[in-house]
mmCIF file of N, CA and C in Angstrom:
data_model
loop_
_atom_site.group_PDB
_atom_site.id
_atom_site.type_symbol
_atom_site.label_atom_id
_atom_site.label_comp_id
_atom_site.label_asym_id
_atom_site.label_seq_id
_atom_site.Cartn_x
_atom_site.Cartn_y
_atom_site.Cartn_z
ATOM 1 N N UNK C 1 -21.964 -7.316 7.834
ATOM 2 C CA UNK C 1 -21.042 -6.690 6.919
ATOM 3 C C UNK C 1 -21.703 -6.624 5.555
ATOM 4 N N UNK C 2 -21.584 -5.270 4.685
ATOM 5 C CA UNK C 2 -22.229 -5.158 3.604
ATOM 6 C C UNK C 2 -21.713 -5.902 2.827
ATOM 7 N N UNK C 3 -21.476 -5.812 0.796
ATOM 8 C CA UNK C 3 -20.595 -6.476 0.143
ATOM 9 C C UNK C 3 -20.384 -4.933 -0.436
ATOM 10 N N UNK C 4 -19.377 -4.953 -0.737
ATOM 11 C CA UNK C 4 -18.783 -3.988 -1.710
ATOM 12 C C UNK C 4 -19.991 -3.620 -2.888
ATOM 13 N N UNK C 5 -19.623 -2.064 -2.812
ATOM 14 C CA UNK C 5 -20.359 -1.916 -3.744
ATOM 15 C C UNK C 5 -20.260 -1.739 -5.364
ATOM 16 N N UNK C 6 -21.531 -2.578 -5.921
ATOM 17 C CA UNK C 6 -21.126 -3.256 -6.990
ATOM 18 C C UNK C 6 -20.241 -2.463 -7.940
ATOM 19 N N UNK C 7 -20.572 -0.877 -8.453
ATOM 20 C CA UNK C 7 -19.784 -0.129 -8.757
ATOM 21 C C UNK C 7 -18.287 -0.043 -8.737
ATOM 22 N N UNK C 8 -17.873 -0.271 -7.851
ATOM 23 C CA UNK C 8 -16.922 -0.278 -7.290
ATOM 24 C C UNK C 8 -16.036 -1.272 -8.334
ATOM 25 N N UNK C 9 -14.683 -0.313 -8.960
ATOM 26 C CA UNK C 9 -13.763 -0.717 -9.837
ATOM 27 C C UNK C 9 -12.761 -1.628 -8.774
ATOM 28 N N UNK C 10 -12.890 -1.524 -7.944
ATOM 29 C CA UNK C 10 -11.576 -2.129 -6.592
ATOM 30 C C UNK C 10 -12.439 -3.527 -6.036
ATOM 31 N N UNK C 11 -13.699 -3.960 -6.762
ATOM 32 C CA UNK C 11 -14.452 -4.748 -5.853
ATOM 33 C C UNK C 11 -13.973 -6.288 -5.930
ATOM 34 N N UNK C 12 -13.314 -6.691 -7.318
ATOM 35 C CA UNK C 12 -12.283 -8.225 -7.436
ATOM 36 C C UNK C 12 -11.420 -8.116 -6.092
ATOM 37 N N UNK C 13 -10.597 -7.081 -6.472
ATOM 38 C CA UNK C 13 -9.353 -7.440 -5.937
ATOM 39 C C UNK C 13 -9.899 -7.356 -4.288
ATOM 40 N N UNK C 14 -11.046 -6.372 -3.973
ATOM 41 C CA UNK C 14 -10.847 -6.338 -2.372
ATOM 42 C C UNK C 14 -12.191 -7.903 -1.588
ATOM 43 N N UNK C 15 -12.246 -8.538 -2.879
ATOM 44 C CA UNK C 15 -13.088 -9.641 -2.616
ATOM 45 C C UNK C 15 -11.759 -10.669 -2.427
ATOM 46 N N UNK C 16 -11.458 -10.250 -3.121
ATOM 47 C CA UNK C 16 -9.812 -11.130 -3.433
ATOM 48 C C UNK C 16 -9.050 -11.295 -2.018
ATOM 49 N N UNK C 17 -8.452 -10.102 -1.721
ATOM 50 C CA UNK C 17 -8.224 -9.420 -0.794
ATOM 51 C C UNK C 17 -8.371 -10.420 0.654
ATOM 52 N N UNK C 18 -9.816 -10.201 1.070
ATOM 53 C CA UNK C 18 -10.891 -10.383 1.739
ATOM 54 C C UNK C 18 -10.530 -12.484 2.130
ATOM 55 N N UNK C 19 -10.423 -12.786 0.745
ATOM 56 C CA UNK C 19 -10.120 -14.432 0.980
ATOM 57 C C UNK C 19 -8.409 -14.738 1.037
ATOM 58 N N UNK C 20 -7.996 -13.662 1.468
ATOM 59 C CA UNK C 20 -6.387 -13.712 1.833
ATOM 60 C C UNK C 20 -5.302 -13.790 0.510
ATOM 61 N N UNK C 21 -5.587 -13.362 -0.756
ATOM 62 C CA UNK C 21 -4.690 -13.081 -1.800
ATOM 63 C C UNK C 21 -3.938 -11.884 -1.168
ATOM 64 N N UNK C 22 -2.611 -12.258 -1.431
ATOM 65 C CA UNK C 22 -1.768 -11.293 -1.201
ATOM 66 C C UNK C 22 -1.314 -10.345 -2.559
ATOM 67 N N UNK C 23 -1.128 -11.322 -3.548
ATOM 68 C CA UNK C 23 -1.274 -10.917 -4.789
ATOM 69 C C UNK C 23 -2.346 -9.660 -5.024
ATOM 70 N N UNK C 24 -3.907 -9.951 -4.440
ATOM 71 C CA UNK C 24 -4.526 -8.744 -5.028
ATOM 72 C C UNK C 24 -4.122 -7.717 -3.876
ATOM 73 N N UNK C 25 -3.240 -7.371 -3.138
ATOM 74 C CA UNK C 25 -3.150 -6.511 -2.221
ATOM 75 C C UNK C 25 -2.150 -5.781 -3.084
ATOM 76 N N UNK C 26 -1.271 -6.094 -3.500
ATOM 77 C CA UNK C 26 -0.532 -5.714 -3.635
ATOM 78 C C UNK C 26 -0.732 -4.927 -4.994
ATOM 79 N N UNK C 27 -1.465 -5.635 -5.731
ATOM 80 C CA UNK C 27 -2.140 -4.876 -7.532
ATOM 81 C C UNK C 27 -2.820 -3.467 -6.775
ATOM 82 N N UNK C 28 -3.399 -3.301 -5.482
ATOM 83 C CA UNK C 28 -4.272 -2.223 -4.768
ATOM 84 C C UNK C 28 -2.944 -1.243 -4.597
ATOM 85 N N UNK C 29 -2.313 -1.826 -3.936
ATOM 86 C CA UNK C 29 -0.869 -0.869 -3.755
ATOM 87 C C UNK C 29 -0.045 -0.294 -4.943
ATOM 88 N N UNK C 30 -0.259 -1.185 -6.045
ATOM 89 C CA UNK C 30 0.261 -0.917 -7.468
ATOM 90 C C UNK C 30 -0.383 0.247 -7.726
ATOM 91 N N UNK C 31 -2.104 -0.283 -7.803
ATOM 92 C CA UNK C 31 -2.783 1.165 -9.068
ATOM 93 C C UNK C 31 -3.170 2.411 -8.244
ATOM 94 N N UNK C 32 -3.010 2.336 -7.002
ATOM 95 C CA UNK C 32 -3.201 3.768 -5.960
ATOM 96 C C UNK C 32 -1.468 4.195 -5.375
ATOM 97 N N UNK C 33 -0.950 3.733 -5.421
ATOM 98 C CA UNK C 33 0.795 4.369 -4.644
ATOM 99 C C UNK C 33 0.781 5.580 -5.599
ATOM 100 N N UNK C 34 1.098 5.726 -6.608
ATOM 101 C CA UNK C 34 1.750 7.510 -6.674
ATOM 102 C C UNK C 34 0.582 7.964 -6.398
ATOM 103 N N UNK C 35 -0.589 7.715 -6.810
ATOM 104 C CA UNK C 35 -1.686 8.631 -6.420
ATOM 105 C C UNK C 35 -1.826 8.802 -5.084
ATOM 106 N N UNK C 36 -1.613 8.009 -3.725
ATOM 107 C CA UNK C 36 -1.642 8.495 -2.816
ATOM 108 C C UNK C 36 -0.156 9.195 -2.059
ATOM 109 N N UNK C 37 0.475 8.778 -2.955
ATOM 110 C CA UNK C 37 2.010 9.705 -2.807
ATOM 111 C C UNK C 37 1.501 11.047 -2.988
ATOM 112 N N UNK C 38 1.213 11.243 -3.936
ATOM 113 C CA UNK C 38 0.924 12.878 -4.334
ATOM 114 C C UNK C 38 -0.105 13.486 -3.380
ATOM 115 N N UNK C 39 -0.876 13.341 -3.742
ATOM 116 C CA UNK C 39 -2.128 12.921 -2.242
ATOM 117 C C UNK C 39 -1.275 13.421 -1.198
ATOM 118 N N UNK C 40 -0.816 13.123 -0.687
ATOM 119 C CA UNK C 40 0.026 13.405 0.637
ATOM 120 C C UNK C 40 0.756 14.399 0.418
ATOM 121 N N UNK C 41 1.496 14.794 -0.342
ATOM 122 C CA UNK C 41 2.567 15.663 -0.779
ATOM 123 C C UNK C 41 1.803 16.760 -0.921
ATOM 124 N N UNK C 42 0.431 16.614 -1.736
ATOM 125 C CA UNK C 42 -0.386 18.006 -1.291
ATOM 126 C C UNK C 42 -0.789 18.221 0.158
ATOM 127 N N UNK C 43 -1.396 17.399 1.001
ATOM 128 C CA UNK C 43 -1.601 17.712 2.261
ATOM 129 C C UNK C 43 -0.369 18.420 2.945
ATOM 130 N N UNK C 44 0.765 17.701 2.947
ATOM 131 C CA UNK C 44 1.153 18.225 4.260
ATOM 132 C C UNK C 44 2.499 19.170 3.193
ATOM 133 N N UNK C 45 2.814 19.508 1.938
ATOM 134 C CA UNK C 45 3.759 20.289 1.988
ATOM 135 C C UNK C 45 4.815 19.918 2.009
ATOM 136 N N UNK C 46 5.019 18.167 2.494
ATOM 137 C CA UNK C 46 6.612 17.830 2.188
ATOM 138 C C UNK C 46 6.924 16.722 1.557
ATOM 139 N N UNK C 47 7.310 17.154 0.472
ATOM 140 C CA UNK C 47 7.579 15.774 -0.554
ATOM 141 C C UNK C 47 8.690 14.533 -0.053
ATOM 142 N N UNK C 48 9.867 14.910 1.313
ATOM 143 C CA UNK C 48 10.306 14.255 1.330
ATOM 144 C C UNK C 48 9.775 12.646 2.773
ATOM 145 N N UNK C 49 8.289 13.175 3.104
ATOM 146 C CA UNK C 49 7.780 12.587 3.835
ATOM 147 C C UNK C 49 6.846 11.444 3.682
ATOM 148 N N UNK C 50 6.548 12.280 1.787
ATOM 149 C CA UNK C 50 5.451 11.862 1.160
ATOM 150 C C UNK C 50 5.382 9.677 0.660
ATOM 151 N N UNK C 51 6.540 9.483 0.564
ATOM 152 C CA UNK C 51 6.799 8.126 0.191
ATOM 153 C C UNK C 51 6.785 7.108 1.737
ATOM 154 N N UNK C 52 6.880 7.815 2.600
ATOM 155 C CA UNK C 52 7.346 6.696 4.061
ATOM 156 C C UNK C 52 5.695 6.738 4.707
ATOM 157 N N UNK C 53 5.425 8.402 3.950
ATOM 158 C CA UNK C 53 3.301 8.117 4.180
ATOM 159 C C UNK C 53 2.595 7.513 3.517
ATOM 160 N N UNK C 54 2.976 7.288 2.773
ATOM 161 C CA UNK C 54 2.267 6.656 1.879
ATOM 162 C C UNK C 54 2.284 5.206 2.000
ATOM 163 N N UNK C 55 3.362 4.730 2.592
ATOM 164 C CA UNK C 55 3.726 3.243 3.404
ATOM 165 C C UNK C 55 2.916 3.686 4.324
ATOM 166 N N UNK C 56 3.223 4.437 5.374
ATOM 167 C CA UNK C 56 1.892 3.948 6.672
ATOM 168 C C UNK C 56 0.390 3.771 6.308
ATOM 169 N N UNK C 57 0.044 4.757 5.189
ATOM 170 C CA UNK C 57 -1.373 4.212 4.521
ATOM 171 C C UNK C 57 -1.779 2.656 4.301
ATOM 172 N N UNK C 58 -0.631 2.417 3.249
ATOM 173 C CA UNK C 58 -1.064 1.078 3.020
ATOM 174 C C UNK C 58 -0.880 -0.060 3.970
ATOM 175 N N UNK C 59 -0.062 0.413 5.080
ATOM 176 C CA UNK C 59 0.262 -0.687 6.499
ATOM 177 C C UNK C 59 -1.265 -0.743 6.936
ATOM 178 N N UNK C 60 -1.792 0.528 7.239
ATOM 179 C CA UNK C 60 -2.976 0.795 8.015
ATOM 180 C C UNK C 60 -4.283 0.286 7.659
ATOM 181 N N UNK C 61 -4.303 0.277 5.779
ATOM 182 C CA UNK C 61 -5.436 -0.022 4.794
ATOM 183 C C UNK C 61 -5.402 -1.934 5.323
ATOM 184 N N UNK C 62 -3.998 -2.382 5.107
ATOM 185 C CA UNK C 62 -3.955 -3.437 5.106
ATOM 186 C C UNK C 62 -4.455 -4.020 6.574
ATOM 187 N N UNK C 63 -4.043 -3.430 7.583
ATOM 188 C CA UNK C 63 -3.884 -4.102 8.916
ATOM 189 C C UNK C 63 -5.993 -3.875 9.649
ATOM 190 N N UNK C 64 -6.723 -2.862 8.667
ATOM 191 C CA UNK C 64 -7.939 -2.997 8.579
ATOM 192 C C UNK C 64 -8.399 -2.865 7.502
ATOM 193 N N UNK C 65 -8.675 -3.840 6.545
ATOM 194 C CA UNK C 65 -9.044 -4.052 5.039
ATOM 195 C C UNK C 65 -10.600 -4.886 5.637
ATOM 196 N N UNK C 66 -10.689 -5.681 6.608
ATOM 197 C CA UNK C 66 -11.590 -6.219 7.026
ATOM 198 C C UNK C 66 -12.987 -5.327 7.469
ATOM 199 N N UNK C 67 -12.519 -4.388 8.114
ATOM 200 C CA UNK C 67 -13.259 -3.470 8.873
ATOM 201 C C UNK C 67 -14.127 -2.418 7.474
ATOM 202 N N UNK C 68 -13.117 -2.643 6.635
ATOM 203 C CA UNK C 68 -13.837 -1.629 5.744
ATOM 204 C C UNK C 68 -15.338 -1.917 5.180
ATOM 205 N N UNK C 69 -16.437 -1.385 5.611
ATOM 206 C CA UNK C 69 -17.199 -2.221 5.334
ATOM 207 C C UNK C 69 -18.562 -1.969 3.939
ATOM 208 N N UNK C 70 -17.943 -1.314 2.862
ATOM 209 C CA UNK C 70 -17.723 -1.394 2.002
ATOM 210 C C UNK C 70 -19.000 -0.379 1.619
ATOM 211 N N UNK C 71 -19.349 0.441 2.189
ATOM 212 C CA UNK C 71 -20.304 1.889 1.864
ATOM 213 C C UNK C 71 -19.742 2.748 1.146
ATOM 214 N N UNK C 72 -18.278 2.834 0.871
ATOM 215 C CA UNK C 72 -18.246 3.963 -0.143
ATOM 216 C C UNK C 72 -17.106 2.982 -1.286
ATOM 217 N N UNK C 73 -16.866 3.729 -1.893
ATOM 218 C CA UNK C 73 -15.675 3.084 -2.884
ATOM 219 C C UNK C 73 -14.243 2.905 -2.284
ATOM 220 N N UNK C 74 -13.374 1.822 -2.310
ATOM 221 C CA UNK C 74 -12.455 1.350 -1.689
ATOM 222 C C UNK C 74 -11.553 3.222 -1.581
ATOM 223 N N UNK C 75 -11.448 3.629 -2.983
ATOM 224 C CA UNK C 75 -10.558 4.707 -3.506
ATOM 225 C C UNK C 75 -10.989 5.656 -2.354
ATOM 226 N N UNK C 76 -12.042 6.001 -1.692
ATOM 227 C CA UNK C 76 -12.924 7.129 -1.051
ATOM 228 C C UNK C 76 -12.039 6.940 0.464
ATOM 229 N N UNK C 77 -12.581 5.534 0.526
ATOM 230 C CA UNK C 77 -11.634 5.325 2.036
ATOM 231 C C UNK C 77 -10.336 5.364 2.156
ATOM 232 N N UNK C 78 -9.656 4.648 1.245
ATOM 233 C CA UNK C 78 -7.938 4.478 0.750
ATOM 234 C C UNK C 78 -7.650 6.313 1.122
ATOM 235 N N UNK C 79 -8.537 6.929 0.433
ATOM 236 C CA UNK C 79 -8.024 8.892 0.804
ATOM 237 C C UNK C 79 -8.357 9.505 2.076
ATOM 238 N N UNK C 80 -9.379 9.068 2.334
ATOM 239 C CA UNK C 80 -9.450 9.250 4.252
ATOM 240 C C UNK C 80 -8.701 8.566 5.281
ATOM 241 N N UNK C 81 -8.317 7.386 4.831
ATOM 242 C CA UNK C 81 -7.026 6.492 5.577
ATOM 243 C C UNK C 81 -5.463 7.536 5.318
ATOM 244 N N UNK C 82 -5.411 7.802 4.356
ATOM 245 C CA UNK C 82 -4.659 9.067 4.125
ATOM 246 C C UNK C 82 -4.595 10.115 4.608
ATOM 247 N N UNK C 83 -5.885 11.102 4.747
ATOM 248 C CA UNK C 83 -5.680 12.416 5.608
ATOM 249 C C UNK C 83 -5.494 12.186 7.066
ATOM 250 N N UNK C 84 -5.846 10.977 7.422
ATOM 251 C CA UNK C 84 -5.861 10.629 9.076
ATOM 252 C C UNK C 84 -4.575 10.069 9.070
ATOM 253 N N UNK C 85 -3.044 9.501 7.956
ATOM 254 C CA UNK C 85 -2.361 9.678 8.212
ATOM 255 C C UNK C 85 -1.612 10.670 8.191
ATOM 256 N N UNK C 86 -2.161 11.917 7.454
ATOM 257 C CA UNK C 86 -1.471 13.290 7.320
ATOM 258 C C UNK C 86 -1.511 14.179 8.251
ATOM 259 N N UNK C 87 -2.577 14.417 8.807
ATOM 260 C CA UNK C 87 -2.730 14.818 9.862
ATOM 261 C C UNK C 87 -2.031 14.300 11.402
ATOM 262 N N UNK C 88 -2.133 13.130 11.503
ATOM 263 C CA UNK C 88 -1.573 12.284 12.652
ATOM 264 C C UNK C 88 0.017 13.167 12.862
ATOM 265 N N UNK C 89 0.567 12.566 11.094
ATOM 266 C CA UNK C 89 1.885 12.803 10.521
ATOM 267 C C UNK C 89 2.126 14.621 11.023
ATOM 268 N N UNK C 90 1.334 15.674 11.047
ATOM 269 C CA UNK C 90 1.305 17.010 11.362
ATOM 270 C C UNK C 90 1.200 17.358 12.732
ATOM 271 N N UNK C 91 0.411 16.535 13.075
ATOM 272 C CA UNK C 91 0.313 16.619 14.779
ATOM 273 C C UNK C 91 1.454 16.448 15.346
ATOM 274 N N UNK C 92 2.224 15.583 14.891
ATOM 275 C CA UNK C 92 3.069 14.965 15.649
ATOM 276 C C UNK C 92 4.338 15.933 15.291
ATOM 277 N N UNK C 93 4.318 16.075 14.135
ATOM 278 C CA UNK C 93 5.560 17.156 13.606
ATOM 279 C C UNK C 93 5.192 18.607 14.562
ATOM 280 N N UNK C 94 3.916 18.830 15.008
ATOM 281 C CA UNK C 94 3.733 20.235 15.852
ATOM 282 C C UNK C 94 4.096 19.788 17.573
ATOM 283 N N UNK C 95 4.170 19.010 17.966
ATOM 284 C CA UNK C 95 4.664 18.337 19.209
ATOM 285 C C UNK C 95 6.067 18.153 19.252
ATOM 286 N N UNK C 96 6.496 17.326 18.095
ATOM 287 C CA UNK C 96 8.107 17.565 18.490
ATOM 288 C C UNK C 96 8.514 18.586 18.302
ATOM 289 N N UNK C 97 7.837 19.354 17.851
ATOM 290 C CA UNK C 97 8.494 21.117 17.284
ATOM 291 C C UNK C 97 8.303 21.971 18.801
ATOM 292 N N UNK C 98 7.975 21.352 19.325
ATOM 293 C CA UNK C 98 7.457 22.059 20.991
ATOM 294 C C UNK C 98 8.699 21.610 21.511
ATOM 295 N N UNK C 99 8.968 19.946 21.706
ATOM 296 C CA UNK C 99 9.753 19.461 22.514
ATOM 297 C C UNK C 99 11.383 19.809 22.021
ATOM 298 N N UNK C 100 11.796 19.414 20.604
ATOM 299 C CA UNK C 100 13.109 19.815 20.355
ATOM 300 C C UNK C 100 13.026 21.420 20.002
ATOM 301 N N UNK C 101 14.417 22.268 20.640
ATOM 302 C CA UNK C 101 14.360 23.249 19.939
ATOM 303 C C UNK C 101 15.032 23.224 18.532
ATOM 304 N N UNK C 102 14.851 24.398 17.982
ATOM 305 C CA UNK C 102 15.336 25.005 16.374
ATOM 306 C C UNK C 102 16.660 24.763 16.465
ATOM 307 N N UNK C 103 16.794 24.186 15.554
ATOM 308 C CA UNK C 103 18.973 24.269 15.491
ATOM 309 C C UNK C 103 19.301 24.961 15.295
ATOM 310 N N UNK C 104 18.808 25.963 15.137
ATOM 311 C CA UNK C 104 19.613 27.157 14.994
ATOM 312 C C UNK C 104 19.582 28.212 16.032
ATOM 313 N N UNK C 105 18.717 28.320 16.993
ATOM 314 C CA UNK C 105 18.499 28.817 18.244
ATOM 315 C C UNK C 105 19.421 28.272 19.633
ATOM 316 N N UNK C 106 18.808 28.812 20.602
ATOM 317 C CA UNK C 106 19.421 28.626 21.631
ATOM 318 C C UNK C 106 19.092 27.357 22.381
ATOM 319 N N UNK C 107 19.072 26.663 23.535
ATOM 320 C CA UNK C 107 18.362 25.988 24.125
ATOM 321 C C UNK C 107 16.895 25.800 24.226
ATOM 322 N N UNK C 108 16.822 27.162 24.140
ATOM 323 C CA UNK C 108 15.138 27.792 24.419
ATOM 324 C C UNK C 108 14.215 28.132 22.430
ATOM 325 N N UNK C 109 15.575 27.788 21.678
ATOM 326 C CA UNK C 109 14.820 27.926 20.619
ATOM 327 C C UNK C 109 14.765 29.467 20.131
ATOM 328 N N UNK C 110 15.468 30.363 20.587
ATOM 329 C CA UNK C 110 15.364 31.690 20.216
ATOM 330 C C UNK C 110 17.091 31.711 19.787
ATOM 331 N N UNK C 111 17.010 32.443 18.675
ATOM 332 C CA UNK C 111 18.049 33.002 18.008
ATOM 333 C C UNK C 111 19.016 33.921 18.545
ATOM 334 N N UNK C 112 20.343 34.229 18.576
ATOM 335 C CA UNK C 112 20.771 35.121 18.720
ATOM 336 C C UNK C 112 21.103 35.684 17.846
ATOM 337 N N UNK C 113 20.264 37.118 17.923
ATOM 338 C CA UNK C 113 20.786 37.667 17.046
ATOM 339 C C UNK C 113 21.725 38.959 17.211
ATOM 340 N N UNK C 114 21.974 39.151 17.869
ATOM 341 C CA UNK C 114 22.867 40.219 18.740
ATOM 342 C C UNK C 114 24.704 40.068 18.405
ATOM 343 N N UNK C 115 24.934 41.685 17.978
ATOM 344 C CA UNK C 115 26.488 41.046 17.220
ATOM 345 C C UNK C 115 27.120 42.593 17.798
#
């Protein structure tokens, strides 16, 4: 495993981190949350999704903070842990959009429009 690189403005807290402070996890969640709120809200287009993604980010950052093994800047990965939840988050919204139909359609998802 590398060490963080020295550059790296995130390198206390994810050393911190690293020896089980919960405290510095949470200062990580402090100075990146709206930024990866917004972050998200540009990807996928829906602001009202954007706050419950932005929780699975930091579940995900947290549940492999270990693994990260410290080649780019914490911030670099923290935003790719992000598009791989935005995307996931899109995939999945294009699958149930298969399985449930439109509420406003028929069974089959087609409209009537016939009067």
């Amino acid at each position: 495993m590398s060490d963080f690189l020295p550059e790296d403005p995130d390198r206390d807290l994810l050393l911190a981190v690293r020896n089980g402070d919960g405290d510095a996890f949470e200062a990580l969640v402090r100075r990146y949350q709206s930024r990866v709120v917004g972050f998200i809200r540009t990807l996928t287009g829906r602001a009202e999704d954007a706050e419950d993604l932005a929780q699975e980010v930091f579940v995900r950052v947290y549940r492999s903070i270990a693994r990260f093994r410290g080649d780019s800047l914490f911030r670099t990965w923290l935003y790719r842990v992000a598009v791989n939840v935005a995307h996931t988050h899109g995939a999945r919204r294009v699958r149930e959009a298969a399985v449930w139909p439109d509420p406003g359609g028929d069974e089959h998802g087609v409209l009537d429009v016939s009067d």
